[in-house]
Every structure is written in C-alpha cells, then in structure tokens.
PDB file of C-alpha atoms and ligand atoms in Angstrom:
ATOM      1  CA  MET A   1       5.229 -15.089  35.935  1.00 54.00           C
ATOM      2  CA  THR A   2       7.549 -14.887  38.899  1.00 60.00           C
ATOM      3  CA  GLU A   3       9.498 -17.899  37.589  1.00 71.00           C
ATOM      4  CA  GLY A   4      11.077 -15.807  34.850  1.00 79.00           C
ATOM      5  CA  ARG A   5       9.448 -17.660  31.968  1.00 78.00           C
ATOM      6  CA  VAL A   6       7.838 -14.516  30.609  1.00 78.00           C
ATOM      7  CA  LYS A   7       9.826 -11.979  28.601  1.00 82.00           C
ATOM      8  CA  VAL A   8       8.736  -8.668  27.157  1.00 85.00           C
ATOM      9  CA  ASN A   9      10.941  -7.550  24.269  1.00 87.00           C
ATOM     10  CA  GLY A  10      13.575 -10.057  25.369  1.00 87.00           C
ATOM     11  CA  GLN A  11      13.665  -8.895  29.010  1.00 88.00           C
ATOM     12  CA  VAL A  12      12.480 -11.214  31.772  1.00 88.00           C
ATOM     13  CA  VAL A  13       9.465  -9.739  33.581  1.00 85.00           C
ATOM     14  CA  ARG A  14       8.664 -11.004  37.091  1.00 80.00           C
ATOM     15  CA  GLU A  15       6.301  -8.362  38.408  1.00 74.00           C
ATOM     16  CA  LEU A  16       2.655  -9.367  38.399  1.00 66.00           C
ATOM     17  CA  GLY A  17       0.507  -6.739  36.709  1.00 63.00           C
ATOM     18  CA  SER A  18       3.310  -5.475  34.428  1.00 67.00           C
ATOM     19  CA  LYS A  19       1.859  -3.455  31.557  1.00 68.00           C
ATOM     20  CA  VAL A  20       2.501  -4.246  27.902  1.00 69.00           C
ATOM     21  CA  ASP A  21       1.364  -2.683  24.664  1.00 72.00           C
ATOM     22  CA  PRO A  22      -0.185  -5.551  22.695  1.00 65.00           C
ATOM     23  CA  LYS A  23       0.572  -3.828  19.394  1.00 67.00           C
ATOM     24  CA  GLU A  24       4.184  -2.889  20.110  1.00 75.00           C
ATOM     25  CA  ASP A  25       5.643  -5.348  22.604  1.00 79.00           C
ATOM     26  CA  VAL A  26       6.782  -8.870  21.821  1.00 79.00           C
ATOM     27  CA  VAL A  27       5.801 -11.157  24.667  1.00 75.00           C
ATOM     28  CA  THR A  28       7.253 -14.652  24.916  1.00 76.00           C
ATOM     29  CA  ILE A  29       6.560 -17.499  27.310  1.00 70.00           C
ATOM     30  CA  ASP A  30       9.377 -20.041  27.426  1.00 76.00           C
ATOM     31  CA  ASP A  31      10.746 -18.165  24.395  1.00 79.00           C
ATOM     32  CA  LYS A  32       7.599 -18.838  22.337  1.00 71.00           C
ATOM     33  CA  GLU A  33       5.813 -15.765  21.038  1.00 69.00           C
ATOM     34  CA  PHE A  34       2.455 -15.170  22.634  1.00 64.00           C
ATOM     35  CA  THR A  35      -0.212 -13.232  20.777  1.00 61.00           C
ATOM     36  CA  LEU A  36      -1.992 -10.941  23.175  1.00 58.00           C
ATOM     37  CA  ASN A  37      -4.503  -9.493  20.869  1.00 60.00           C
ATOM     38  CA  ASP A  38      -6.485 -11.356  18.272  1.00 71.00           C
ATOM     39  CA  ALA A  39      -7.928  -8.179  16.804  1.00 85.00           C
ATOM     40  CA  PRO A  40      -6.866  -7.875  13.166  1.00 93.00           C
ATOM     41  CA  THR A  41      -3.932  -5.637  12.338  1.00 94.00           C
ATOM     42  CA  TYR A  42      -4.054  -2.909   9.691  1.00 96.00           C
ATOM     43  CA  LEU A  43      -0.980  -0.982   8.657  1.00 97.00           C
ATOM     44  CA  MET A  44       0.317   0.986   5.708  1.00 97.00           C
ATOM     45  CA  LEU A  45       3.812   0.801   4.289  1.00 98.00           C
ATOM     46  CA  TYR A  46       5.448   3.508   2.209  1.00 98.00           C
ATOM     47  CA  LYS A  47       6.909   0.985  -0.187  1.00 98.00           C
ATOM     48  CA  PRO A  48      10.257   1.975  -1.610  1.00 98.00           C
ATOM     49  CA  ALA A  49      11.505   0.796  -5.018  1.00 98.00           C
ATOM     50  CA  GLY A  50      13.374  -2.497  -5.169  1.00 98.00           C
ATOM     51  CA  TYR A  51      11.031  -4.715  -3.121  1.00 98.00           C
ATOM     52  CA  LEU A  52       8.581  -7.343  -4.365  1.00 98.00           C
ATOM     53  CA  SER A  53       5.017  -7.093  -2.974  1.00 97.00           C
ATOM     54  CA  THR A  54       5.040 -10.601  -1.590  1.00 95.00           C
ATOM     55  CA  MET A  55       5.922 -12.062   1.787  1.00 93.00           C
ATOM     56  CA  ARG A  56       8.318 -14.662   0.423  1.00 92.00           C
ATOM     57  CA  ASP A  57      10.322 -15.046  -2.769  1.00 94.00           C
ATOM     58  CA  PRO A  58      11.633 -18.439  -3.892  1.00 95.00           C
ATOM     59  CA  HIS A  59      14.584 -16.653  -5.548  1.00 96.00           C
ATOM     60  CA  ASN A  60      15.491 -14.781  -2.372  1.00 94.00           C
ATOM     61  CA  ARG A  61      14.930 -11.343  -3.817  1.00 96.00           C
ATOM     62  CA  LYS A  62      14.051  -8.503  -1.455  1.00 97.00           C
ATOM     63  CA  THR A  63      10.400  -8.496  -0.398  1.00 97.00           C
ATOM     64  CA  VAL A  64       8.167  -6.119   1.556  1.00 97.00           C
ATOM     65  CA  ALA A  65       8.215  -8.682   4.383  1.00 96.00           C
ATOM     66  CA  GLU A  66      11.617  -7.246   5.324  1.00 96.00           C
ATOM     67  CA  LEU A  67      10.041  -3.852   5.911  1.00 97.00           C
ATOM     68  CA  VAL A  68       7.043  -4.695   8.103  1.00 96.00           C
ATOM     69  CA  SER A  69       6.899  -6.346  11.461  1.00 86.00           C
ATOM     70  CA  ILE A  70       5.761  -9.890  10.649  1.00 85.00           C
ATOM     71  CA  SER A  71       7.170 -11.385  13.826  1.00 84.00           C
ATOM     72  CA  GLN A  72       4.730  -9.230  15.795  1.00 85.00           C
ATOM     73  CA  HIS A  73       1.864  -9.899  13.402  1.00 87.00           C
ATOM     74  CA  PRO A  74       1.762 -13.472  12.176  1.00 87.00           C
ATOM     75  CA  GLY A  75      -0.522 -13.742   9.165  1.00 91.00           C
ATOM     76  CA  LEU A  76       0.150 -10.225   7.893  1.00 95.00           C
ATOM     77  CA  PHE A  77      -0.030  -9.883   4.108  1.00 96.00           C
ATOM     78  CA  PRO A  78      -0.225  -7.094   1.526  1.00 96.00           C
ATOM     79  CA  VAL A  79      -3.602  -6.208   0.035  1.00 95.00           C
ATOM     80  CA  GLY A  80      -2.825  -6.252  -3.689  1.00 93.00           C
ATOM     81  CA  ARG A  81       0.505  -5.507  -5.283  1.00 95.00           C
ATOM     82  CA  LEU A  82       2.763  -2.781  -6.521  1.00 98.00           C
ATOM     83  CA  ASP A  83       5.486  -3.544  -9.065  1.00 98.00           C
ATOM     84  CA  ALA A  84       8.980  -3.831  -7.618  1.00 98.00           C
ATOM     85  CA  ASP A  85       9.941  -0.423  -9.034  1.00 98.00           C
ATOM     86  CA  THR A  86       6.683   1.296  -7.962  1.00 98.00           C
ATOM     87  CA  THR A  87       6.671   3.259  -4.716  1.00 98.00           C
ATOM     88  CA  GLY A  88       3.831   4.339  -2.461  1.00 98.00           C
ATOM     89  CA  LEU A  89       0.990   3.117  -0.302  1.00 98.00           C
ATOM     90  CA  LEU A  90       0.712  -0.608   0.293  1.00 98.00           C
ATOM     91  CA  LEU A  91      -1.891  -1.722   2.811  1.00 97.00           C
ATOM     92  CA  PHE A  92      -1.204  -4.753   4.988  1.00 97.00           C
ATOM     93  CA  THR A  93      -3.620  -6.621   7.163  1.00 96.00           C
ATOM     94  CA  THR A  94      -4.263  -9.904   8.919  1.00 94.00           C
ATOM     95  CA  ASP A  95      -7.964  -9.480   8.070  1.00 94.00           C
ATOM     96  CA  GLY A  96      -8.551 -11.871   5.160  1.00 93.00           C
ATOM     97  CA  ASP A  97     -12.220 -11.024   4.856  1.00 92.00           C
ATOM     98  CA  LEU A  98     -11.652  -7.301   4.476  1.00 92.00           C
ATOM     99  CA  ALA A  99      -8.780  -7.865   2.022  1.00 92.00           C
ATOM    100  CA  GLN A 100     -10.921 -10.113  -0.115  1.00 90.00           C
ATOM    101  CA  ARG A 101     -13.670  -7.532  -0.255  1.00 89.00           C
ATOM    102  CA  LEU A 102     -11.234  -4.727  -1.064  1.00 89.00           C
ATOM    103  CA  LEU A 103      -9.771  -6.712  -3.953  1.00 86.00           C
ATOM    104  CA  HIS A 104     -12.969  -8.193  -5.331  1.00 83.00           C
ATOM    105  CA  PRO A 105     -13.004  -7.414  -9.088  1.00 76.00           C
ATOM    106  CA  SER A 106     -16.620  -6.281  -9.026  1.00 73.00           C
ATOM    107  CA  PHE A 107     -15.811  -3.727  -6.388  1.00 72.00           C
ATOM    108  CA  GLU A 108     -12.218  -2.633  -6.852  1.00 77.00           C
ATOM    109  CA  LYS A 109     -11.397   0.485  -4.900  1.00 84.00           C
ATOM    110  CA  GLU A 110     -10.140   3.670  -6.523  1.00 91.00           C
ATOM    111  CA  LYS A 111      -6.389   3.953  -6.503  1.00 94.00           C
ATOM    112  CA  SER A 112      -4.509   7.011  -7.646  1.00 96.00           C
ATOM    113  CA  TYR A 113      -1.098   7.044  -9.244  1.00 98.00           C
ATOM    114  CA  PHE A 114       1.375   9.754 -10.136  1.00 97.00           C
ATOM    115  CA  ALA A 115       3.414   8.717 -13.155  1.00 98.00           C
ATOM    116  CA  ARG A 116       6.397  10.531 -14.611  1.00 97.00           C
ATOM    117  CA  VAL A 117       6.221   9.761 -18.299  1.00 97.00           C
ATOM    118  CA  LYS A 118       8.335  10.317 -21.363  1.00 97.00           C
ATOM    119  CA  GLY A 119       7.058  13.304 -23.355  1.00 97.00           C
ATOM    120  CA  THR A 120       3.797  15.131 -22.800  1.00 96.00           C
ATOM    121  CA  PRO A 121       0.448  13.513 -23.610  1.00 97.00           C
ATOM    122  CA  THR A 122      -1.781  15.546 -25.935  1.00 97.00           C
ATOM    123  CA  GLN A 123      -5.419  16.362 -25.112  1.00 97.00           C
ATOM    124  CA  GLU A 124      -6.450  13.492 -27.427  1.00 97.00           C
ATOM    125  CA  GLU A 125      -4.187  11.035 -25.640  1.00 98.00           C
ATOM    126  CA  LEU A 126      -5.497  12.168 -22.243  1.00 98.00           C
ATOM    127  CA  ALA A 127      -9.059  11.766 -23.539  1.00 98.00           C
ATOM    128  CA  ALA A 128      -8.243   8.236 -24.744  1.00 98.00           C
ATOM    129  CA  LEU A 129      -6.896   7.320 -21.296  1.00 98.00           C
ATOM    130  CA  LYS A 130     -10.079   8.716 -19.720  1.00 98.00           C
ATOM    131  CA  LYS A 131     -12.338   6.781 -22.030  1.00 97.00           C
ATOM    132  CA  GLY A 132     -10.457   3.484 -21.873  1.00 96.00           C
ATOM    133  CA  VAL A 133      -7.597   2.069 -23.931  1.00 97.00           C
ATOM    134  CA  ALA A 134      -7.256  -1.327 -25.577  1.00 96.00           C
ATOM    135  CA  LEU A 135      -4.758  -3.579 -23.810  1.00 96.00           C
ATOM    136  CA  GLU A 136      -4.069  -7.174 -24.814  1.00 95.00           C
ATOM    137  CA  ASP A 137      -6.413  -8.382 -22.047  1.00 95.00           C
ATOM    138  CA  GLY A 138      -9.241  -6.025 -22.977  1.00 95.00           C
ATOM    139  CA  MET A 139     -10.346  -2.407 -22.711  1.00 96.00           C
ATOM    140  CA  THR A 140      -9.634  -0.485 -19.541  1.00 96.00           C
ATOM    141  CA  ALA A 141     -12.587   1.063 -17.717  1.00 94.00           C
ATOM    142  CA  PRO A 142     -13.023   4.847 -17.747  1.00 95.00           C
ATOM    143  CA  ALA A 143     -10.383   6.558 -15.594  1.00 96.00           C
ATOM    144  CA  LYS A 144      -9.752  10.000 -14.174  1.00 97.00           C
ATOM    145  CA  VAL A 145      -6.713  11.556 -15.806  1.00 98.00           C
ATOM    146  CA  ARG A 146      -4.904  14.834 -15.234  1.00 96.00           C
ATOM    147  CA  LEU A 147      -1.686  16.342 -16.486  1.00 96.00           C
ATOM    148  CA  VAL A 148      -0.130  17.739 -13.324  1.00 94.00           C
ATOM    149  CA  LYS A 149       1.689  20.986 -13.889  1.00 88.00           C
ATOM    150  CA  THR A 150       1.690  22.708 -10.519  1.00 86.00           C
ATOM    151  CA  PRO A 151       0.874  20.970  -7.245  1.00 85.00           C
ATOM    152  CA  SER A 152      -2.439  22.026  -5.763  1.00 86.00           C
ATOM    153  CA  SER A 153      -1.433  21.473  -2.133  1.00 89.00           C
ATOM    154  CA  GLU A 154       1.534  20.751   0.107  1.00 88.00           C
ATOM    155  CA  LYS A 155       0.497  17.110   0.190  1.00 88.00           C
ATOM    156  CA  GLU A 156       0.472  16.973  -3.607  1.00 89.00           C
ATOM    157  CA  SER A 157       3.951  18.594  -3.743  1.00 90.00           C
ATOM    158  CA  ALA A 158       5.292  15.712  -1.679  1.00 89.00           C
ATOM    159  CA  TRP A 159       3.546  13.186  -3.901  1.00 90.00           C
ATOM    160  CA  LEU A 160       4.950  14.837  -7.035  1.00 90.00           C
ATOM    161  CA  ALA A 161       8.430  14.821  -5.549  1.00 91.00           C
ATOM    162  CA  ALA A 162       8.078  11.057  -5.170  1.00 94.00           C
ATOM    163  CA  VAL A 163       8.239  10.616  -8.955  1.00 94.00           C
ATOM    164  CA  GLY A 164      11.036  13.143  -9.335  1.00 86.00           C
ATOM    165  CA  PRO A 165      10.968  16.399 -11.229  1.00 85.00           C
ATOM    166  CA  ALA A 166       9.495  16.398 -14.730  1.00 80.00           C
ATOM    167  CA  LYS A 167      12.535  17.572 -16.656  1.00 83.00           C
ATOM    168  CA  GLY A 168      13.901  17.229 -20.167  1.00 88.00           C
ATOM    169  CA  GLY A 169      10.471  16.930 -21.758  1.00 91.00           C
ATOM    170  CA  ASP A 170       9.061  14.448 -19.207  1.00 95.00           C
ATOM    171  CA  SER A 171       5.701  15.174 -17.640  1.00 96.00           C
ATOM    172  CA  ILE A 172       3.637  14.002 -14.704  1.00 96.00           C
ATOM    173  CA  VAL A 173       0.230  12.422 -15.134  1.00 97.00           C
ATOM    174  CA  GLU A 174      -2.212  11.561 -12.363  1.00 97.00           C
ATOM    175  CA  LEU A 175      -4.363   8.558 -13.121  1.00 98.00           C
ATOM    176  CA  VAL A 176      -7.182   7.304 -10.916  1.00 97.00           C
ATOM    177  CA  ILE A 177      -8.326   3.777 -11.732  1.00 96.00           C
ATOM    178  CA  HIS A 178     -10.435   1.196  -9.964  1.00 91.00           C
ATOM    179  CA  GLU A 179      -9.235  -1.933 -11.700  1.00 90.00           C
ATOM    180  CA  GLY A 180      -6.208  -4.031 -10.926  1.00 87.00           C
ATOM    181  CA  LYS A 181      -4.920  -5.436 -14.195  1.00 91.00           C
ATOM    182  CA  LYS A 182      -1.251  -6.388 -14.088  1.00 93.00           C
ATOM    183  CA  HIS A 183       1.039  -3.382 -14.760  1.00 97.00           C
ATOM    184  CA  GLN A 184      -2.118  -1.502 -15.692  1.00 96.00           C
ATOM    185  CA  VAL A 185      -0.887   2.066 -15.373  1.00 98.00           C
ATOM    186  CA  LYS A 186       2.360   1.364 -17.196  1.00 98.00           C
ATOM    187  CA  ARG A 187       0.523  -0.420 -19.992  1.00 98.00           C
ATOM    188  CA  MET A 188      -2.120   2.320 -20.327  1.00 98.00           C
ATOM    189  CA  LEU A 189       0.469   5.051 -20.654  1.00 98.00           C
ATOM    190  CA  GLU A 190       2.635   2.959 -22.966  1.00 98.00           C
ATOM    191  CA  ALA A 191      -0.455   2.354 -25.139  1.00 98.00           C
ATOM    192  CA  VAL A 192      -0.812   6.094 -25.749  1.00 98.00           C
ATOM    193  CA  GLY A 193       2.904   6.486 -26.504  1.00 98.00           C
ATOM    194  CA  HIS A 194       4.222   7.727 -23.129  1.00 98.00           C
ATOM    195  CA  PRO A 195       6.240   5.080 -21.297  1.00 98.00           C
ATOM    196  CA  VAL A 196       6.354   5.412 -17.516  1.00 98.00           C
ATOM    197  CA  LEU A 197       9.701   6.438 -16.036  1.00 97.00           C
ATOM    198  CA  ALA A 198       8.612   6.453 -12.373  1.00 97.00           C
ATOM    199  CA  LEU A 199       5.384   5.423 -10.667  1.00 98.00           C
ATOM    200  CA  PHE A 200       4.052   6.315  -7.225  1.00 98.00           C
ATOM    201  CA  ARG A 201       0.742   5.453  -5.538  1.00 98.00           C
ATOM    202  CA  PRO A 202      -0.403   8.004  -2.951  1.00 97.00           C
ATOM    203  CA  THR A 203      -3.861   6.565  -2.217  1.00 96.00           C
ATOM    204  CA  PHE A 204      -5.704   3.284  -1.918  1.00 95.00           C
ATOM    205  CA  GLY A 205      -9.466   3.563  -1.573  1.00 93.00           C
ATOM    206  CA  PRO A 206     -10.094   6.060   1.222  1.00 94.00           C
ATOM    207  CA  LEU A 207      -6.524   5.809   2.564  1.00 96.00           C
ATOM    208  CA  GLU A 208      -3.849   8.401   1.879  1.00 96.00           C
ATOM    209  CA  LEU A 209      -0.118   8.038   2.323  1.00 96.00           C
ATOM    210  CA  THR A 210       0.465  10.600   5.050  1.00 90.00           C
ATOM    211  CA  ASN A 211       2.659  10.867   8.160  1.00 90.00           C
ATOM    212  CA  ILE A 212       5.103   8.266   6.993  1.00 94.00           C
ATOM    213  CA  GLU A 213       8.591   8.161   5.508  1.00 95.00           C
ATOM    214  CA  GLU A 214       9.672   6.049   2.575  1.00 97.00           C
ATOM    215  CA  GLY A 215      10.501   2.495   3.700  1.00 98.00           C
ATOM    216  CA  LYS A 216       8.575   2.885   6.976  1.00 97.00           C
ATOM    217  CA  TRP A 217       5.152   1.710   8.101  1.00 97.00           C
ATOM    218  CA  ARG A 218       2.531   2.857  10.557  1.00 97.00           C
ATOM    219  CA  TYR A 219      -0.665   1.428  11.989  1.00 96.00           C
ATOM    220  CA  LEU A 220      -3.906   2.754  10.529  1.00 97.00           C
ATOM    221  CA  SER A 221      -5.762   5.027  12.901  1.00 96.00           C
ATOM    222  CA  SER A 222      -9.125   3.831  14.172  1.00 95.00           C
ATOM    223  CA  GLU A 223     -10.789   6.418  11.878  1.00 96.00           C
ATOM    224  CA  GLU A 224      -8.941   4.982   8.874  1.00 97.00           C
ATOM    225  CA  ILE A 225      -9.989   1.445   9.819  1.00 96.00           C
ATOM    226  CA  ASP A 226     -13.588   2.609  10.195  1.00 95.00           C
ATOM    227  CA  THR A 227     -13.594   4.251   6.734  1.00 94.00           C
ATOM    228  CA  LEU A 228     -12.169   1.084   5.185  1.00 92.00           C
ATOM    229  CA  ARG A 229     -14.866  -1.000   6.881  1.00 91.00           C
ATOM    230  CA  GLU A 230     -17.545   1.457   5.734  1.00 90.00           C
ATOM    231  CA  GLU A 231     -16.277   1.172   2.148  1.00 86.00           C
ATOM    232  CA  VAL A 232     -16.562  -2.595   2.058  1.00 83.00           C
ATOM    233  CA  LYS A 233     -19.933  -2.553   3.784  1.00 81.00           C
ATOM    234  CA  ARG A 234     -21.393  -0.653   0.851  1.00 69.00           C
ATOM    235  CA  GLN A 235     -20.584  -3.504  -1.565  1.00 61.00           C
TER     236      GLN A 235
HETATM  237  N1  URA B   1       0.096  -0.201 -12.381  1.00 91.82           N
HETATM  238  C1  URA B   1       1.352  -0.509 -12.737  1.00 91.82           C
HETATM  239  O1  URA B   1       1.689  -0.519 -13.904  1.00 91.82           O
HETATM  240  N2  URA B   1       2.215  -0.831 -11.762  1.00 91.82           N
HETATM  241  C2  URA B   1       1.911  -0.811 -10.462  1.00 91.82           C
HETATM  242  O2  URA B   1       2.771  -1.089  -9.622  1.00 91.82           O
HETATM  243  C3  URA B   1       0.597  -0.484 -10.103  1.00 91.82           C
HETATM  244  C4  URA B   1      -0.300  -0.181 -11.085  1.00 91.82           C
END
C-alpha cells in the first residue's frame, strides 16, 4: 500500500486504512482493476432512443454499454431488450441466475408500455388487443390495455410525456404484457391498424422507472432488489 501501487480513481493512495466505496470507486493495483465486492450488481438505465440493447455491436453502432459503467462492473448485461428506438426502463445485472429466471418464457414478468399510435383504437380494437391478436409467430396472450386520455398521477404524466403529446389524431395506449416476442408491442398495435410512433417502457416486473433522467442509470435500492428476488422465488 505504502509503495504507491494502489490507486483509487486514478489517484495513488498510501495511507493504510483509506476508505473506498466498493460500488463507486475504481481501485487498481499496479494499474489492474481490482474488484472489491463480489456481490452482484443491479442497476436500471433510462434508455434513450438510438442505442442497441446489447453490450457490443459488430457494426460499431451505439449500444447501451456506452451508457452504463461496465468498467466498474465486469460482467454487467441487460436483462432482455428494448428496440433501438424504444425508450424506458432497462434492467442490468451481473446476476445470471436472476436474469435467467426473470426472462424464463414460462414466467415472464409483466412489463408495461406507453405507445403513441397513429389514430385512435376503437373499443373493438382495444378488446382484440386484450384478448390476444394473431401475429405470424402465434397468438399473443391476454394483455391489459387502456386508452390513456388524462394522466392519473404525476408519475404517469412524466411517463406520457416520454412518448410525446398525442396530437393530430394520434393517441396513447398503455399495454401491459408478460411475454417477450420480438417487437411485440409494435406488432400488436400494427395488427389492429394503429402503427406505433413512439414507445416507452416505464416498468419491468415490480420495478418502476423513477428518480432517474433519460440516458442515466442508478443502482437499485435494497428494497427493489428484495422485491425482484421475491418475484423469482415464487416461480
Ligand atoms: N415491444 C416492441 O415492439 N418493442 C420494444 O422495444 C419492446 C416491446
């Protein structure tokens, strides 16, 4: 330690007993990163549009890896995917076991989406979405569907703003699904004649996108981690 081989955030530290935050500080020994804490990491990103939900792209397009702190958390990966133009909550973890359980097809978690769509779905079209629509890879499972006219809370106002105002005949639909077919929400709404113009995901299982700005991430609180663990325990 006193030989100057240890650095915290790039600064040599010589004092024995110096304090570091294992989640925040980057500690190196002889310039090699040293992981202080093997406990898994859980964080949520408010994914902006224009980023692929993958840690690496062979074509060098922008990925979510640029937005989270992978150097501090080797092994971090996103749990599931959002399309490049979809915004909202993307969970990241280093906990492969939990991720696998969260994504298991027989126990997919509920995810809600706010979609700004072209035109206004009729009651029949909303009922069809609720019941399940035929996509080329099969019927969708029953979903919760709501035409959102006025936000019911401050939180919902922010979530509605994320898909932009419904103007010029557009409308906003909230869809809650528990499957993860590719482009599912876009394909469901397209199937009933209302293509999606903007898509935002405010929740993932028990998690809600709160206290976070677009493009930023934050660690899950210990309560949020506990609720996630409880959810997968019930499988
Ligand atoms: N459904 C979609 O169509 N796109 C997403 O990004 C997520 C769900």
